[in-house]
């Protein structure tokens, strides 16, 4: 396993089981990142528990042009033997739950190793699957606070996680080609969501992309593997996390993000992260310091 030296890594907790190594880690980046990630023997699964560094992006060097970089989402999966060049802008700290899976954990229906097509490689950089995310968060909790039969529970969670990842890859293979949104349309959506304003309507985004609402919603799901509504909700939570690291009150954050009330914001935030905004703010120094 390798990572370039633009970031230092601290392991805060660890679970070792035959199928995987699970680590709760912190990365401290003193300068904009330009790292080479590779694990010759295992899958590298990463769920970022804090906001990703600004403009996090990656290139599969052995398959893509050196100028092709795709966005890194909340969860990514690096296949064994593949080299990922990961870049970001600015300096930051982040916390992640890492799960290094043995290759035997991810076999297709015939028991063969997964074939990593271009579409699967791109989809691996932004795994928007609620089940995968929930299981990784469960592993993070178990790593922080191991209880009775912790290793056995971790093995069971990892088994379920492997199945969900296989299902995700199967859905990528079954998706009809050429039916997603063009890259410039996806960029316009991301640019609009990055603005400090209330969440956009479907009609507004459709107008920005010059397509109908139906074409927008269908194409977005094909491109990103989740509904546009889920994407907007997740984006608002990520923006909320960044704002909660500052001095604004929870009430001010709620209204600036377009929520009708602080209580509706707290409900949405807890449903997505498992903690309240206040709890996240209290824990953030331990995650990002």
mmCIF file of C-alpha atoms in Angstrom:
data_model
loop_
_atom_site.group_PDB
_atom_site.id
_atom_site.type_symbol
_atom_site.label_atom_id
_atom_site.label_comp_id
_atom_site.label_asym_id
_atom_site.label_seq_id
_atom_site.Cartn_x
_atom_site.Cartn_y
_atom_site.Cartn_z
ATOM 1 C CA UNK A 1 0.000 0.000 0.000
ATOM 2 C CA UNK A 2 1.386 3.391 -0.889
ATOM 3 C CA UNK A 3 0.592 7.090 -0.573
ATOM 4 C CA UNK A 4 2.741 10.071 -1.502
ATOM 5 C CA UNK A 5 4.092 12.257 1.270
ATOM 6 C CA UNK A 6 1.943 15.370 0.757
ATOM 7 C CA UNK A 7 -0.241 14.133 3.649
ATOM 8 C CA UNK A 8 0.576 12.621 7.045
ATOM 9 C CA UNK A 9 -1.737 9.908 8.369
ATOM 10 C CA UNK A 10 -2.606 9.128 11.990
ATOM 11 C CA UNK A 11 -4.457 5.917 12.894
ATOM 12 C CA UNK A 12 -6.856 6.542 15.793
ATOM 13 C CA UNK A 13 -8.512 3.103 15.923
ATOM 14 C CA UNK A 14 -8.228 -0.229 14.122
ATOM 15 C CA UNK A 15 -10.055 -3.531 13.678
ATOM 16 C CA UNK A 16 -8.215 -6.542 12.220
ATOM 17 C CA UNK A 17 -10.233 -9.450 10.811
ATOM 18 C CA UNK A 18 -9.318 -12.050 8.147
ATOM 19 C CA UNK A 19 -11.349 -10.380 5.388
ATOM 20 C CA UNK A 20 -10.256 -6.797 5.997
ATOM 21 C CA UNK A 21 -8.398 -4.201 8.004
ATOM 22 C CA UNK A 22 -10.573 -1.330 9.225
ATOM 23 C CA UNK A 23 -8.940 1.914 10.343
ATOM 24 C CA UNK A 24 -10.224 5.219 11.659
ATOM 25 C CA UNK A 25 -7.639 7.724 10.411
ATOM 26 C CA UNK A 26 -6.819 11.427 10.164
ATOM 27 C CA UNK A 27 -4.962 13.033 7.251
ATOM 28 C CA UNK A 28 -3.161 16.360 7.713
ATOM 29 C CA UNK A 29 -2.279 18.137 4.467
ATOM 30 C CA UNK A 30 0.206 20.993 4.740
ATOM 31 C CA UNK A 31 -0.083 21.831 1.039
ATOM 32 C CA UNK A 32 -2.392 21.052 -1.893
ATOM 33 C CA UNK A 33 -2.504 17.284 -2.350
ATOM 34 C CA UNK A 34 -1.008 15.421 -5.288
ATOM 35 C CA UNK A 35 -0.830 11.807 -4.105
ATOM 36 C CA UNK A 36 -0.399 8.420 -5.758
ATOM 37 C CA UNK A 37 -2.596 5.789 -4.107
ATOM 38 C CA UNK A 38 -2.068 2.083 -4.755
ATOM 39 C CA UNK A 39 -2.550 -1.220 -2.948
ATOM 40 C CA UNK A 40 -1.295 -4.235 -4.879
ATOM 41 C CA UNK A 41 -3.088 -6.815 -2.735
ATOM 42 C CA UNK A 42 -6.338 -5.356 -1.417
ATOM 43 C CA UNK A 43 -9.259 -3.076 -2.223
ATOM 44 C CA UNK A 44 -9.011 0.375 -0.648
ATOM 45 C CA UNK A 45 -12.436 1.660 0.442
ATOM 46 C CA UNK A 46 -12.614 5.161 1.921
ATOM 47 C CA UNK A 47 -15.523 7.026 3.519
ATOM 48 C CA UNK A 48 -14.626 10.612 4.403
ATOM 49 C CA UNK A 49 -16.150 11.556 7.771
ATOM 50 C CA UNK A 50 -15.377 15.254 7.312
ATOM 51 C CA UNK A 51 -15.729 17.350 4.145
ATOM 52 C CA UNK A 52 -13.341 16.289 1.385
ATOM 53 C CA UNK A 53 -10.580 18.798 0.530
ATOM 54 C CA UNK A 54 -11.604 21.445 -1.991
ATOM 55 C CA UNK A 55 -11.883 20.198 -5.593
ATOM 56 C CA UNK A 56 -10.830 16.625 -4.717
ATOM 57 C CA UNK A 57 -10.353 14.742 -7.970
ATOM 58 C CA UNK A 58 -8.570 11.654 -9.293
ATOM 59 C CA UNK A 59 -7.128 10.041 -12.403
ATOM 60 C CA UNK A 60 -6.589 6.323 -13.063
ATOM 61 C CA UNK A 61 -3.169 6.782 -14.641
ATOM 62 C CA UNK A 62 -2.964 3.410 -16.396
ATOM 63 C CA UNK A 63 -6.335 3.815 -18.121
ATOM 64 C CA UNK A 64 -7.037 7.515 -18.648
ATOM 65 C CA UNK A 65 -5.363 10.460 -20.282
ATOM 66 C CA UNK A 66 -3.121 12.376 -17.823
ATOM 67 C CA UNK A 67 -5.496 15.335 -18.194
ATOM 68 C CA UNK A 68 -8.636 13.411 -17.250
ATOM 69 C CA UNK A 69 -9.527 13.892 -13.598
ATOM 70 C CA UNK A 70 -12.927 12.981 -12.182
ATOM 71 C CA UNK A 71 -14.515 14.214 -8.954
ATOM 72 C CA UNK A 72 -13.914 12.195 -5.755
ATOM 73 C CA UNK A 73 -17.095 11.806 -3.731
ATOM 74 C CA UNK A 74 -17.793 10.925 -0.133
ATOM 75 C CA UNK A 75 -16.953 7.240 -0.726
ATOM 76 C CA UNK A 76 -14.420 5.821 -3.182
ATOM 77 C CA UNK A 77 -13.098 2.326 -3.918
ATOM 78 C CA UNK A 78 -9.603 1.731 -5.325
ATOM 79 C CA UNK A 79 -9.219 -1.749 -6.898
ATOM 80 C CA UNK A 80 -6.054 -3.745 -6.105
ATOM 81 C CA UNK A 81 -3.183 -3.149 -8.496
ATOM 82 C CA UNK A 82 -4.618 0.123 -9.828
ATOM 83 C CA UNK A 83 -2.813 3.454 -9.431
ATOM 84 C CA UNK A 84 -4.902 6.501 -8.577
ATOM 85 C CA UNK A 85 -3.483 10.003 -8.762
ATOM 86 C CA UNK A 86 -5.481 12.097 -6.283
ATOM 87 C CA UNK A 87 -5.351 15.886 -6.203
ATOM 88 C CA UNK A 88 -7.044 18.667 -4.274
ATOM 89 C CA UNK A 89 -6.677 22.421 -3.785
ATOM 90 C CA UNK A 90 -5.788 24.250 -0.605
ATOM 91 C CA UNK A 91 -4.681 22.774 2.719
ATOM 92 C CA UNK A 92 -6.938 20.905 5.111
ATOM 93 C CA UNK A 93 -7.374 18.021 7.497
ATOM 94 C CA UNK A 94 -9.821 15.183 7.086
ATOM 95 C CA UNK A 95 -10.961 12.074 8.928
ATOM 96 C CA UNK A 96 -11.864 8.849 7.144
ATOM 97 C CA UNK A 97 -12.873 5.291 7.825
ATOM 98 C CA UNK A 98 -10.650 3.053 5.678
ATOM 99 C CA UNK A 99 -11.548 -0.532 4.884
ATOM 100 C CA UNK A 100 -8.831 -2.567 3.152
ATOM 101 C CA UNK A 101 -10.675 -5.584 1.737
ATOM 102 C CA UNK A 102 -9.115 -8.862 0.648
ATOM 103 C CA UNK A 103 -9.775 -9.438 -3.094
ATOM 104 C CA UNK A 104 -11.649 -12.675 -2.351
ATOM 105 C CA UNK A 105 -14.362 -10.553 -0.733
ATOM 106 C CA UNK A 106 -15.342 -9.068 -4.086
ATOM 107 C CA UNK A 107 -15.973 -11.830 -6.593
ATOM 108 C CA UNK A 108 -18.704 -11.837 -9.228
ATOM 109 C CA UNK A 109 -21.507 -14.408 -9.485
ATOM 110 C CA UNK A 110 -19.128 -16.886 -11.167
ATOM 111 C CA UNK A 111 -16.449 -16.486 -8.511
ATOM 112 C CA UNK A 112 -14.228 -14.460 -10.835
ATOM 113 C CA UNK A 113 -12.468 -11.196 -10.028
ATOM 114 C CA UNK A 114 -14.411 -8.090 -11.019
ATOM 115 C CA UNK A 115 -13.642 -6.590 -14.417
ATOM 116 C CA UNK A 116 -12.828 -2.905 -14.007
ATOM 117 C CA UNK A 117 -14.231 -1.244 -17.102
ATOM 118 C CA UNK A 118 -13.985 2.503 -17.695
ATOM 119 C CA UNK A 119 -17.526 3.037 -16.415
ATOM 120 C CA UNK A 120 -16.801 1.067 -13.241
ATOM 121 C CA UNK A 121 -13.561 2.932 -12.610
ATOM 122 C CA UNK A 122 -15.369 6.254 -12.912
ATOM 123 C CA UNK A 123 -18.237 5.045 -10.714
ATOM 124 C CA UNK A 124 -15.736 3.834 -8.095
ATOM 125 C CA UNK A 125 -14.673 7.422 -7.366
ATOM 126 C CA UNK A 126 -18.093 8.484 -6.100
ATOM 127 C CA UNK A 127 -20.067 5.578 -4.631
ATOM 128 C CA UNK A 128 -23.435 7.088 -3.785
ATOM 129 C CA UNK A 129 -25.025 4.073 -2.153
ATOM 130 C CA UNK A 130 -26.860 4.514 1.148
ATOM 131 C CA UNK A 131 -26.256 0.910 2.239
ATOM 132 C CA UNK A 132 -22.499 1.098 1.642
ATOM 133 C CA UNK A 133 -22.288 4.375 3.522
ATOM 134 C CA UNK A 134 -24.392 3.106 6.437
ATOM 135 C CA UNK A 135 -22.272 -0.032 6.838
ATOM 136 C CA UNK A 136 -19.040 1.975 6.809
ATOM 137 C CA UNK A 137 -20.433 4.311 9.467
ATOM 138 C CA UNK A 138 -21.325 1.232 11.546
ATOM 139 C CA UNK A 139 -17.713 0.057 11.228
ATOM 140 C CA UNK A 140 -16.517 3.513 12.296
ATOM 141 C CA UNK A 141 -18.674 3.311 15.423
ATOM 142 C CA UNK A 142 -17.378 -0.177 16.217
ATOM 143 C CA UNK A 143 -13.775 0.971 15.738
ATOM 144 C CA UNK A 144 -14.301 3.894 18.121
ATOM 145 C CA UNK A 145 -16.256 1.936 20.729
ATOM 146 C CA UNK A 146 -15.625 -1.827 20.411
ATOM 147 C CA UNK A 147 -18.093 -3.914 22.369
ATOM 148 C CA UNK A 148 -18.877 -7.571 23.000
ATOM 149 C CA UNK A 149 -17.838 -9.835 20.064
ATOM 150 C CA UNK A 150 -16.572 -6.780 18.203
ATOM 151 C CA UNK A 151 -14.475 -8.714 15.679
ATOM 152 C CA UNK A 152 -17.301 -11.124 14.872
ATOM 153 C CA UNK A 153 -19.667 -8.212 14.320
ATOM 154 C CA UNK A 154 -17.086 -6.478 12.112
ATOM 155 C CA UNK A 155 -16.744 -9.627 9.972
ATOM 156 C CA UNK A 156 -20.516 -9.793 9.507
ATOM 157 C CA UNK A 157 -20.684 -6.112 8.545
ATOM 158 C CA UNK A 158 -17.803 -6.552 6.088
ATOM 159 C CA UNK A 159 -19.570 -9.527 4.504
ATOM 160 C CA UNK A 160 -22.691 -7.445 3.947
ATOM 161 C CA UNK A 161 -20.576 -4.529 2.740
ATOM 162 C CA UNK A 162 -18.940 -6.762 0.113
ATOM 163 C CA UNK A 163 -22.346 -7.832 -1.197
ATOM 164 C CA UNK A 164 -23.541 -4.225 -1.440
ATOM 165 C CA UNK A 165 -20.387 -3.252 -3.354
ATOM 166 C CA UNK A 166 -20.920 -6.141 -5.788
ATOM 167 C CA UNK A 167 -24.520 -5.035 -6.320
ATOM 168 C CA UNK A 168 -23.348 -1.484 -6.942
ATOM 169 C CA UNK A 169 -20.851 -2.650 -9.577
ATOM 170 C CA UNK A 170 -23.522 -4.819 -11.203
ATOM 171 C CA UNK A 171 -25.825 -1.802 -11.491
ATOM 172 C CA UNK A 172 -23.048 0.152 -13.185
ATOM 173 C CA UNK A 173 -22.639 -2.646 -15.752
ATOM 174 C CA UNK A 174 -26.381 -2.834 -16.413
ATOM 175 C CA UNK A 175 -26.811 0.924 -16.921
ATOM 176 C CA UNK A 176 -27.544 1.749 -20.570
ATOM 177 C CA UNK A 177 -24.636 3.513 -22.248
ATOM 178 C CA UNK A 178 -24.893 7.080 -23.476
ATOM 179 C CA UNK A 179 -27.950 7.937 -21.375
ATOM 180 C CA UNK A 180 -26.255 10.045 -18.689
ATOM 181 C CA UNK A 181 -25.767 13.797 -18.575
ATOM 182 C CA UNK A 182 -22.875 15.426 -20.406
ATOM 183 C CA UNK A 183 -19.907 16.478 -18.260
ATOM 184 C CA UNK A 184 -20.640 20.195 -18.768
ATOM 185 C CA UNK A 185 -24.182 19.709 -17.459
ATOM 186 C CA UNK A 186 -22.912 17.903 -14.355
ATOM 187 C CA UNK A 187 -20.442 20.764 -13.790
ATOM 188 C CA UNK A 188 -23.247 23.325 -14.001
ATOM 189 C CA UNK A 189 -25.230 21.417 -11.388
ATOM 190 C CA UNK A 190 -22.218 21.211 -9.058
ATOM 191 C CA UNK A 191 -21.442 24.910 -9.577
ATOM 192 C CA UNK A 192 -25.022 25.892 -8.718
ATOM 193 C CA UNK A 193 -24.988 23.720 -5.603
ATOM 194 C CA UNK A 194 -21.710 25.314 -4.469
ATOM 195 C CA UNK A 195 -23.385 28.731 -4.252
ATOM 196 C CA UNK A 196 -24.394 29.946 -0.806
ATOM 197 C CA UNK A 197 -28.098 29.978 -1.499
ATOM 198 C CA UNK A 198 -31.215 27.906 -0.961
ATOM 199 C CA UNK A 199 -31.339 24.531 -2.684
ATOM 200 C CA UNK A 200 -32.321 24.894 -6.364
ATOM 201 C CA UNK A 201 -35.554 23.530 -7.801
ATOM 202 C CA UNK A 202 -35.604 20.841 -10.477
ATOM 203 C CA UNK A 203 -36.952 23.391 -12.946
ATOM 204 C CA UNK A 204 -34.044 25.740 -12.254
ATOM 205 C CA UNK A 205 -31.452 22.995 -12.756
ATOM 206 C CA UNK A 206 -33.196 21.766 -15.906
ATOM 207 C CA UNK A 207 -33.065 25.296 -17.328
ATOM 208 C CA UNK A 208 -29.357 25.575 -16.479
ATOM 209 C CA UNK A 209 -28.696 22.293 -18.291
ATOM 210 C CA UNK A 210 -31.056 23.107 -21.199
ATOM 211 C CA UNK A 211 -33.019 19.873 -20.835
ATOM 212 C CA UNK A 212 -36.462 18.915 -19.576
ATOM 213 C CA UNK A 213 -36.975 17.987 -15.927
ATOM 214 C CA UNK A 214 -37.568 14.374 -16.982
ATOM 215 C CA UNK A 215 -34.334 14.239 -18.994
ATOM 216 C CA UNK A 216 -32.481 15.885 -16.121
ATOM 217 C CA UNK A 217 -33.614 13.463 -13.425
ATOM 218 C CA UNK A 218 -33.202 10.349 -15.554
ATOM 219 C CA UNK A 219 -29.799 11.397 -16.927
ATOM 220 C CA UNK A 220 -28.492 12.429 -13.521
ATOM 221 C CA UNK A 221 -29.312 9.041 -11.984
ATOM 222 C CA UNK A 222 -27.490 7.303 -14.844
ATOM 223 C CA UNK A 223 -24.439 9.550 -14.383
ATOM 224 C CA UNK A 224 -24.141 9.619 -10.599
ATOM 225 C CA UNK A 225 -25.987 6.485 -9.473
ATOM 226 C CA UNK A 226 -28.427 8.338 -7.214
ATOM 227 C CA UNK A 227 -31.416 10.616 -7.609
ATOM 228 C CA UNK A 228 -30.892 14.340 -8.018
ATOM 229 C CA UNK A 229 -32.890 14.914 -4.840
ATOM 230 C CA UNK A 230 -30.531 12.653 -2.868
ATOM 231 C CA UNK A 231 -27.538 14.461 -4.357
ATOM 232 C CA UNK A 232 -28.901 17.897 -3.414
ATOM 233 C CA UNK A 233 -29.666 16.698 0.130
ATOM 234 C CA UNK A 234 -26.183 15.202 0.553
ATOM 235 C CA UNK A 235 -24.592 18.364 -0.819
ATOM 236 C CA UNK A 236 -26.461 20.514 1.694
ATOM 237 C CA UNK A 237 -25.253 18.279 4.532
ATOM 238 C CA UNK A 238 -21.639 18.599 3.322
ATOM 239 C CA UNK A 239 -21.994 22.382 3.158
ATOM 240 C CA UNK A 240 -23.521 22.341 6.630
ATOM 241 C CA UNK A 241 -20.495 20.448 7.964
ATOM 242 C CA UNK A 242 -18.139 23.086 6.604
ATOM 243 C CA UNK A 243 -20.236 25.896 8.089
ATOM 244 C CA UNK A 244 -20.466 24.143 11.465
ATOM 245 C CA UNK A 245 -16.668 24.191 11.669
ATOM 246 C CA UNK A 246 -16.970 27.994 11.873
ATOM 247 C CA UNK A 247 -18.625 30.279 14.412
ATOM 248 C CA UNK A 248 -22.158 30.518 12.988
ATOM 249 C CA UNK A 249 -24.991 29.278 15.176
ATOM 250 C CA UNK A 250 -26.930 26.157 14.225
ATOM 251 C CA UNK A 251 -29.943 28.385 13.597
ATOM 252 C CA UNK A 252 -27.988 30.638 11.220
ATOM 253 C CA UNK A 253 -26.615 27.627 9.329
ATOM 254 C CA UNK A 254 -30.116 26.182 8.973
ATOM 255 C CA UNK A 255 -31.615 29.323 7.471
ATOM 256 C CA UNK A 256 -28.628 30.088 5.229
ATOM 257 C CA UNK A 257 -29.013 26.633 3.662
ATOM 258 C CA UNK A 258 -32.695 27.187 2.990
ATOM 259 C CA UNK A 259 -34.231 24.990 5.690
ATOM 260 C CA UNK A 260 -37.631 26.107 6.941
ATOM 261 C CA UNK A 261 -36.586 25.805 10.587
ATOM 262 C CA UNK A 262 -33.636 24.718 12.756
ATOM 263 C CA UNK A 263 -35.558 21.591 13.766
ATOM 264 C CA UNK A 264 -35.998 20.465 10.149
ATOM 265 C CA UNK A 265 -32.269 21.083 9.587
ATOM 266 C CA UNK A 266 -31.341 19.068 12.685
ATOM 267 C CA UNK A 267 -33.589 16.198 11.572
ATOM 268 C CA UNK A 268 -32.070 16.093 8.069
ATOM 269 C CA UNK A 269 -28.517 16.386 9.398
ATOM 270 C CA UNK A 270 -28.943 13.593 11.934
ATOM 271 C CA UNK A 271 -30.646 11.307 9.408
ATOM 272 C CA UNK A 272 -27.652 11.700 7.088
ATOM 273 C CA UNK A 273 -24.769 11.645 9.585
ATOM 274 C CA UNK A 274 -26.094 9.848 12.656
ATOM 275 C CA UNK A 275 -25.343 12.829 14.922
ATOM 276 C CA UNK A 276 -26.949 16.207 15.573
ATOM 277 C CA UNK A 277 -25.296 19.430 14.323
ATOM 278 C CA UNK A 278 -24.296 20.240 17.901
ATOM 279 C CA UNK A 279 -22.716 16.803 18.380
ATOM 280 C CA UNK A 280 -20.861 17.135 15.068
ATOM 281 C CA UNK A 281 -19.486 20.520 16.136
ATOM 282 C CA UNK A 282 -18.305 19.071 19.457
ATOM 283 C CA UNK A 283 -16.590 16.127 17.750
ATOM 284 C CA UNK A 284 -15.123 18.097 14.830
ATOM 285 C CA UNK A 285 -11.979 19.280 16.663
ATOM 286 C CA UNK A 286 -11.101 15.636 17.416
ATOM 287 C CA UNK A 287 -11.668 14.638 13.787
ATOM 288 C CA UNK A 288 -9.953 17.498 12.021
ATOM 289 C CA UNK A 289 -7.317 18.677 14.498
#
